[in-house]
Short mmCIF file of C-alpha atoms in Angstrom, two decimals:
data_model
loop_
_atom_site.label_atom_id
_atom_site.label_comp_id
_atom_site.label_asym_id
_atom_site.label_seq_id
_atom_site.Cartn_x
_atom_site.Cartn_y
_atom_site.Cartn_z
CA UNK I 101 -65.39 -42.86 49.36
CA UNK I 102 -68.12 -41.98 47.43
CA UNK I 103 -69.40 -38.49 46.09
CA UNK I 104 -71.44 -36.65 48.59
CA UNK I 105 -75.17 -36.60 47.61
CA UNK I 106 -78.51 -36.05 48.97
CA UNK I 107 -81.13 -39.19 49.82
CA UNK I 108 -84.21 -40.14 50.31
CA UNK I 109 -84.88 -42.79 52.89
CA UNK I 110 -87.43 -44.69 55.08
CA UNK I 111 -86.31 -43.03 58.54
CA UNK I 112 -89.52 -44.67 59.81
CA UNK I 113 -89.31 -48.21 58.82
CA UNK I 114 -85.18 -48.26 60.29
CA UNK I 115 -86.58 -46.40 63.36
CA UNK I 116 -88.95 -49.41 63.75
CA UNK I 117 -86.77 -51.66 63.50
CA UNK I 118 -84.30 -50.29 65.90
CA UNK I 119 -87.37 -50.16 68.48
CA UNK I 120 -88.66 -53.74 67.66
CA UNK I 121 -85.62 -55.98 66.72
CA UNK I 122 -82.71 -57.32 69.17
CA UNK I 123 -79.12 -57.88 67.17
CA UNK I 124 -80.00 -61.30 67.07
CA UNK I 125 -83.24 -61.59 64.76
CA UNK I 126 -81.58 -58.62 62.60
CA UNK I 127 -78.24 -61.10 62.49
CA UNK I 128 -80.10 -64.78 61.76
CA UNK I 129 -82.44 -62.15 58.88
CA UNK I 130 -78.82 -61.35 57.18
CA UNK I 131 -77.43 -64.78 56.75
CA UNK I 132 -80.98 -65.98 55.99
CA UNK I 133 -80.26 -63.67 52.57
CA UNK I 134 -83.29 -61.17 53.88
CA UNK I 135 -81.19 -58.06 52.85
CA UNK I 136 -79.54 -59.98 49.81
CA UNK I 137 -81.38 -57.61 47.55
CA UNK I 138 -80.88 -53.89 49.10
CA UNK I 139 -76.98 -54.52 50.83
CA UNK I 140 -73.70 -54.53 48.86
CA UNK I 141 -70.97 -57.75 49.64
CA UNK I 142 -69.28 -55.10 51.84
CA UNK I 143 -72.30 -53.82 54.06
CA UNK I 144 -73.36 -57.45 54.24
CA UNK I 145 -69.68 -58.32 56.34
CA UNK I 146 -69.79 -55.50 57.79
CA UNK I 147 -73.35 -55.36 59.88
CA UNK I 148 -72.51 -59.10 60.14
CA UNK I 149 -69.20 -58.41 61.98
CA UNK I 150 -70.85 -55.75 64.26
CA UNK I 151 -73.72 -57.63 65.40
CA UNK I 152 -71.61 -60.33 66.35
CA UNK I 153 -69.56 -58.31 67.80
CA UNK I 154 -72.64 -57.25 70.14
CA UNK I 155 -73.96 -60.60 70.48
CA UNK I 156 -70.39 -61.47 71.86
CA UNK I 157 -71.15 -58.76 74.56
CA UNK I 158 -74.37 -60.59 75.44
CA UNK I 159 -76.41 -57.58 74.38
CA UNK I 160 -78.14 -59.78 71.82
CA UNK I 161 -81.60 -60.34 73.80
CA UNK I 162 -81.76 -56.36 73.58
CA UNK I 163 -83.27 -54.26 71.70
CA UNK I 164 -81.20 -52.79 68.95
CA UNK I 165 -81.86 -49.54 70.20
CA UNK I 166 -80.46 -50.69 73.76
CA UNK I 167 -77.32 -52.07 72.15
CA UNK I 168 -76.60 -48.74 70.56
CA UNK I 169 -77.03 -46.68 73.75
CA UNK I 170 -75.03 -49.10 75.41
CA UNK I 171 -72.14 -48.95 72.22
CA UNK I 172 -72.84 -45.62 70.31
CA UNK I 173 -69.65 -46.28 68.25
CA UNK I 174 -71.10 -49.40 66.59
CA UNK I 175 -74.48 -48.18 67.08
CA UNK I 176 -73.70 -45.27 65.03
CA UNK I 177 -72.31 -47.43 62.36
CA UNK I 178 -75.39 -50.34 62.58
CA UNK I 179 -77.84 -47.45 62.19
CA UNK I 180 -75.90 -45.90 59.19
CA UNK I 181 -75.96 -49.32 57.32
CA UNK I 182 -79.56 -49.67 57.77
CA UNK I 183 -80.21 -46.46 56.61
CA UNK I 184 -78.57 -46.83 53.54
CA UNK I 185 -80.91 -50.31 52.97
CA UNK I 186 -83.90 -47.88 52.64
CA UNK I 187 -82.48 -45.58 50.18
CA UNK I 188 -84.66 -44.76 47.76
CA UNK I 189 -83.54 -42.20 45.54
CA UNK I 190 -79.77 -40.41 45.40
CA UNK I 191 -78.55 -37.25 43.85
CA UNK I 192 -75.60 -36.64 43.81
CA UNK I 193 -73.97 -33.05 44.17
CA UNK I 194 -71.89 -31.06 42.54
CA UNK I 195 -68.52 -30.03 44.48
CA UNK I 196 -68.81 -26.52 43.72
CA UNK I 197 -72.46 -26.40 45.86
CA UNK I 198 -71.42 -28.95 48.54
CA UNK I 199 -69.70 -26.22 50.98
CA UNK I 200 -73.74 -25.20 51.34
CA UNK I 201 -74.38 -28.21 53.30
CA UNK I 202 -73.78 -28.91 56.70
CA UNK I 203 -69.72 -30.53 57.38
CA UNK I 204 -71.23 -33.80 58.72
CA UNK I 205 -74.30 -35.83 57.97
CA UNK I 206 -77.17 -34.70 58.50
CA UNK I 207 -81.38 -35.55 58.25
CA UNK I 208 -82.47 -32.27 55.81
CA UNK I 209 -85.97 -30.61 56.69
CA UNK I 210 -85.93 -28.92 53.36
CA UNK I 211 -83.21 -27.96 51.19
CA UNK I 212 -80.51 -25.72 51.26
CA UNK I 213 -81.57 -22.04 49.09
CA UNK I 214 -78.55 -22.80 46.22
CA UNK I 215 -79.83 -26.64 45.71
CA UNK I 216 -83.17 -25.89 46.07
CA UNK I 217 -83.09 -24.53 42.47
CA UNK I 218 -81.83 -27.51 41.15
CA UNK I 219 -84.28 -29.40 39.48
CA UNK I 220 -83.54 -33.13 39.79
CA UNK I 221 -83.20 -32.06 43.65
CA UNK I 222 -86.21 -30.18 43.81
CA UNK I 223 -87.67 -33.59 42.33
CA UNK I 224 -86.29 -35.36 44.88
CA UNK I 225 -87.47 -33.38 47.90
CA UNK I 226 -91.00 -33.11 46.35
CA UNK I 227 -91.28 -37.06 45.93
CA UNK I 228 -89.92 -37.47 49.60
CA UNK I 229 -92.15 -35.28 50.79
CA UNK I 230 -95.38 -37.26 49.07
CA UNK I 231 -94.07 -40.38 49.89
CA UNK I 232 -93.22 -39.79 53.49
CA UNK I 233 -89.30 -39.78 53.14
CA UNK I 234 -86.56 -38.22 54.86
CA UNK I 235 -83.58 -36.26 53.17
CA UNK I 236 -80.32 -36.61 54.19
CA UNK I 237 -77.04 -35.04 53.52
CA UNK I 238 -74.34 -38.40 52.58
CA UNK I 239 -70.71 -37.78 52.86
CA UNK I 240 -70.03 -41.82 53.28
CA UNK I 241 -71.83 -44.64 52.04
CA UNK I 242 -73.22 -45.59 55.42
CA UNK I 243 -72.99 -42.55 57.24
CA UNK I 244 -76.41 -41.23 58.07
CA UNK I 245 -77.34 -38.97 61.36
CA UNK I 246 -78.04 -41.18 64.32
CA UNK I 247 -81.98 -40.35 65.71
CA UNK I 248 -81.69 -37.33 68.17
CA UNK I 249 -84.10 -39.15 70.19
CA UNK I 250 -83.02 -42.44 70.87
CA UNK I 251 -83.96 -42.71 74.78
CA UNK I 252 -87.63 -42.08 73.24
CA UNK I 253 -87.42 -44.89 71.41
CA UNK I 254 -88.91 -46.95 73.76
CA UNK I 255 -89.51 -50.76 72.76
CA UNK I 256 -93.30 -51.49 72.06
CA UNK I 257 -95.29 -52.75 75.29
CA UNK I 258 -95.76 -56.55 75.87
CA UNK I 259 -98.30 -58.39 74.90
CA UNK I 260 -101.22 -59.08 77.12
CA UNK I 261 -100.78 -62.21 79.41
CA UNK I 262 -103.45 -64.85 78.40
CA UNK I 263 -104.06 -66.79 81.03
CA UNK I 264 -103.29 -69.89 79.31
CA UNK I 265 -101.62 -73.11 80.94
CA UNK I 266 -98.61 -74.77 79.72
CA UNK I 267 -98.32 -78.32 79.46
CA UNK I 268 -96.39 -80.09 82.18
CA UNK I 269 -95.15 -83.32 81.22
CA UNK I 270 -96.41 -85.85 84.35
CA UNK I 271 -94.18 -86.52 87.13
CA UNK I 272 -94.68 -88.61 90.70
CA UNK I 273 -97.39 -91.21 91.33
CA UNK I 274 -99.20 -89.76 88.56
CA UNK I 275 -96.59 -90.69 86.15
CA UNK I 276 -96.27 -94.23 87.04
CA UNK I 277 -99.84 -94.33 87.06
CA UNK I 278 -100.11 -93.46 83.37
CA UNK I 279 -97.18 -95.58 82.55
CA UNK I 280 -98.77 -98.49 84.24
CA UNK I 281 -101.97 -98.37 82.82
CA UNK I 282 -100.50 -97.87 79.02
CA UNK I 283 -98.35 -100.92 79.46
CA UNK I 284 -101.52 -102.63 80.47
CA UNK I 285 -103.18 -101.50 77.59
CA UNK I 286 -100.65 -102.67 75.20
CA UNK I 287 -100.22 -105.93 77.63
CA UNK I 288 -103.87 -106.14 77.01
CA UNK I 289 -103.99 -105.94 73.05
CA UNK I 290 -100.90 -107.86 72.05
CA UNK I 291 -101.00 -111.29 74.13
CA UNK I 292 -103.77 -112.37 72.78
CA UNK I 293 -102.40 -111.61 69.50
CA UNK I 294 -98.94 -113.52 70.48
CA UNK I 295 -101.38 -116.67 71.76
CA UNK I 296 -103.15 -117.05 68.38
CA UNK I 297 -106.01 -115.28 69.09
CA UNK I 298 -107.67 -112.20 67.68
CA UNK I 299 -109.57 -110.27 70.01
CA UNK I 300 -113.73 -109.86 69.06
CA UNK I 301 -113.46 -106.02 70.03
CA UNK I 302 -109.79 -105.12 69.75
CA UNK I 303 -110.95 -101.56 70.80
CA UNK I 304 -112.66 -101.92 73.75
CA UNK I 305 -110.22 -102.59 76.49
CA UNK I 306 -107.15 -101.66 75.15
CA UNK I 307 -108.17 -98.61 74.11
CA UNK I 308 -110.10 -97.73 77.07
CA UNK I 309 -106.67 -98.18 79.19
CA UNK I 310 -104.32 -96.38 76.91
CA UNK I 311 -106.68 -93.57 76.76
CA UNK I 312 -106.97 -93.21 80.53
CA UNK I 313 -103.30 -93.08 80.80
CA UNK I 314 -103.23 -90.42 78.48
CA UNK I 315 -105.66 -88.35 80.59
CA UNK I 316 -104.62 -89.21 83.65
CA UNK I 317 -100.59 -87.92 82.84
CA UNK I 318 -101.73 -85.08 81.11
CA UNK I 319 -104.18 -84.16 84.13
CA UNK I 320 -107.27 -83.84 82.37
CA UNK I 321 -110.25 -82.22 84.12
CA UNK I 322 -114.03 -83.35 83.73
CA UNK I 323 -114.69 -82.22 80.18
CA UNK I 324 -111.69 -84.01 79.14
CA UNK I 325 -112.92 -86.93 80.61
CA UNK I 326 -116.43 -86.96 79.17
CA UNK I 327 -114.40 -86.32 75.09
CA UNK I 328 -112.16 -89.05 75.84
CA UNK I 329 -115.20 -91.11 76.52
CA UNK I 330 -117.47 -90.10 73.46
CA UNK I 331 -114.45 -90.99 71.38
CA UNK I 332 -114.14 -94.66 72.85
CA UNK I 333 -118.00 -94.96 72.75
CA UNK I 334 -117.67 -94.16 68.96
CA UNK I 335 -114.83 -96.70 68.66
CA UNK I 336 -117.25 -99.38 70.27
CA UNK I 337 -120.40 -99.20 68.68
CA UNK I 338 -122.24 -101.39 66.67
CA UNK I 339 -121.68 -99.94 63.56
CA UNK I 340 -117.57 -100.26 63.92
CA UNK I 341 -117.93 -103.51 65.38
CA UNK I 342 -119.55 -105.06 62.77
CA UNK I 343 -117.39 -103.43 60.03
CA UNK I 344 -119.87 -101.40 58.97
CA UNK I 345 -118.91 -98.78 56.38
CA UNK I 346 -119.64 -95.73 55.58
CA UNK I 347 -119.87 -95.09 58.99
CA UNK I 348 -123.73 -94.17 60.14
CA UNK I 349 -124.57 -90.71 60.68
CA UNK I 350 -126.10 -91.34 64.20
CA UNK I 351 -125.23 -91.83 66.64
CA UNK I 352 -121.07 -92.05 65.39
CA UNK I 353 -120.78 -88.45 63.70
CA UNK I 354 -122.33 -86.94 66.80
CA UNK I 355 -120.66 -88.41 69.16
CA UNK I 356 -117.39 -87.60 67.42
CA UNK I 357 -117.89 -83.96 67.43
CA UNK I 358 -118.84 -83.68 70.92
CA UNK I 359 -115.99 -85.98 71.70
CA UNK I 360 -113.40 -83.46 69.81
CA UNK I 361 -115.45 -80.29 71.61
CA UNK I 362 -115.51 -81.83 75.34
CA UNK I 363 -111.73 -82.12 74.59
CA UNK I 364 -110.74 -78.55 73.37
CA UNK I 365 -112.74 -77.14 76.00
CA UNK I 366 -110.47 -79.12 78.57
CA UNK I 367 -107.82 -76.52 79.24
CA UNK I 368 -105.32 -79.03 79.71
CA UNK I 369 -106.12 -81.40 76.72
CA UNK I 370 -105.72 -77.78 74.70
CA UNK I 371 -102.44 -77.02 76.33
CA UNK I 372 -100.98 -80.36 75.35
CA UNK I 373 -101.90 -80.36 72.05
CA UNK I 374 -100.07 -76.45 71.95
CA UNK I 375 -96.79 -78.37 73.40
CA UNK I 376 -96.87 -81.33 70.84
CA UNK I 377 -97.12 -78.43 68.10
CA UNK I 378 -94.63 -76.36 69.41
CA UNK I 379 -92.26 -79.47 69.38
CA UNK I 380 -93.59 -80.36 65.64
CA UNK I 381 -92.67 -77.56 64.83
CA UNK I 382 -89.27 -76.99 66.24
CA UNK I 383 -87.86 -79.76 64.91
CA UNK I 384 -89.40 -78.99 61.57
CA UNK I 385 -87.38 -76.00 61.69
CA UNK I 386 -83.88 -77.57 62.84
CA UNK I 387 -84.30 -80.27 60.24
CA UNK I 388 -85.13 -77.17 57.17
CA UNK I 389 -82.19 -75.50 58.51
CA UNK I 390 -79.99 -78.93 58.18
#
């Protein structure tokens, strides 16, 4: 129990949330220590235990907003609790003036006549209104007035499809085909090597096979091709051969930058470089969470 008071609180930002986040992202936030700062040891359990408790109910994917029209009992109580993380400001009220307000929380357009006189109330409702605030009537610590218009609250639209193609990893002919002609390459590059002998241009063959396997599985088109290319040409010329260094301006520095253009252009190249960051990046994330 606490003593009934009047609030201030970002209505807005918890309406957002309710149209924007499912149960999930607002549950892995909370044990991430997002709310640390604004929620009590008690609220913390508490939202904790009731998310779960949807999650259970494979409502999770949803919206919070469709979990609490599908459970208005712990929707009710979800929605209180993140209410009372936006609280900015709380006045409490005397007993003898409480029987003006309404008997059950309630969102306040403007105070009631007796409490509108008082002064750190008045205070209150004037900052609320500058700041963009509601005021609400509290009887319990995370009791606040569920939105009247919750079937309004209609999730944001997608985003625009981008026509954009996702990697496929290669399968069939055209995965032995690539798998052949990388063994080759290696084949190529290391018996020599195993014999005693170093190759003159290490880079030429080898490297010409391994990079056609990598175009082939990934399905490269023509541009992908012709940057694949470039790049081996830079690898081959002259001025590498010879060990010359700092590398000469033309034709290598060129070359290498319409190599790397030819192969972002290639849709395909593009896509598989997305995939190898997506992976990079999910196991980044597993291993930080470990």
């Amino acid at each position: 129990m606490i003593q009934p008071a009047i609030v201030s609180y970002d209505r807005a930002q918890v309406i957002d949330i309710v149209r924007t986040q499912s149960p999930e992202a607002i549950r892995a936030r909370l044990r991430a220590g997002d709310f640390d700062q604004v929620l009590d040891p008690d609220g913390h359990a508490l939202l904790d235990e009731l998310l779960t408790a949807w999650i259970q109910r494979a409502v999770g994917p949803l919206t919070l907003r469709d979990a609490m029209l599908i459970d208005p009992y712990r929707g009710r109580q979800v929605y209180g609790i993140l209410c009372s993380m936006t609280v900015r400001q709380r006045v409490e009220v005397p007993a003898d003036l409480a029987i003006h307000l309404p008997g059950a929380p309630t969102d306040l357009a403007e105070l009631p006549p007796p409490l509108a006189g008082l002064p750190e109330l008045a205070a209150l409702a004037s900052q609320a209104a500058q700041t963009g605030l509601t005021l609400a009537w509290q009887a319990q610590r995370y009791d606040f007035a569920p939105p009247p218009n919750l079937l309004e609250l209609t999730p944001p639209p997608p985003v625009p499809y981008r026509n954009e193609l996702v990697f496929e990893q290669p399968t069939g002919l055209r995965r032995w085909i690539a798998i052949v002609l990388a063994v080759f390459g290696v084949i190529v590059l290391i018996v020599p090597l195993l014999l005693g002998h170093i190759p003159e241009h290490p880079a030429s063959w080898p490297l010409a096979l391994l990079t056609l396997a990598l175009m082939i599985g990934i399905k490269a088109g023509p541009l992908g091709y012709l940057g694949a290319f470039c790049i081996w040409l830079v690898a081959n010329l002259p001025s590498l051969r010879q060990g010359t260094f700092p590398i000469s301006l033309w034709p290598d520095i060129p070359l290498v930058a319409l190599g790397l253009l030819l192969l972002w252009r290639d849709r395909r190249v593009r896509a598989m470089w997305q995939f190898v960051r997506r992976q990079f990046n999910r196991r980044h994330d597993v291993s930080g969470a470990n």
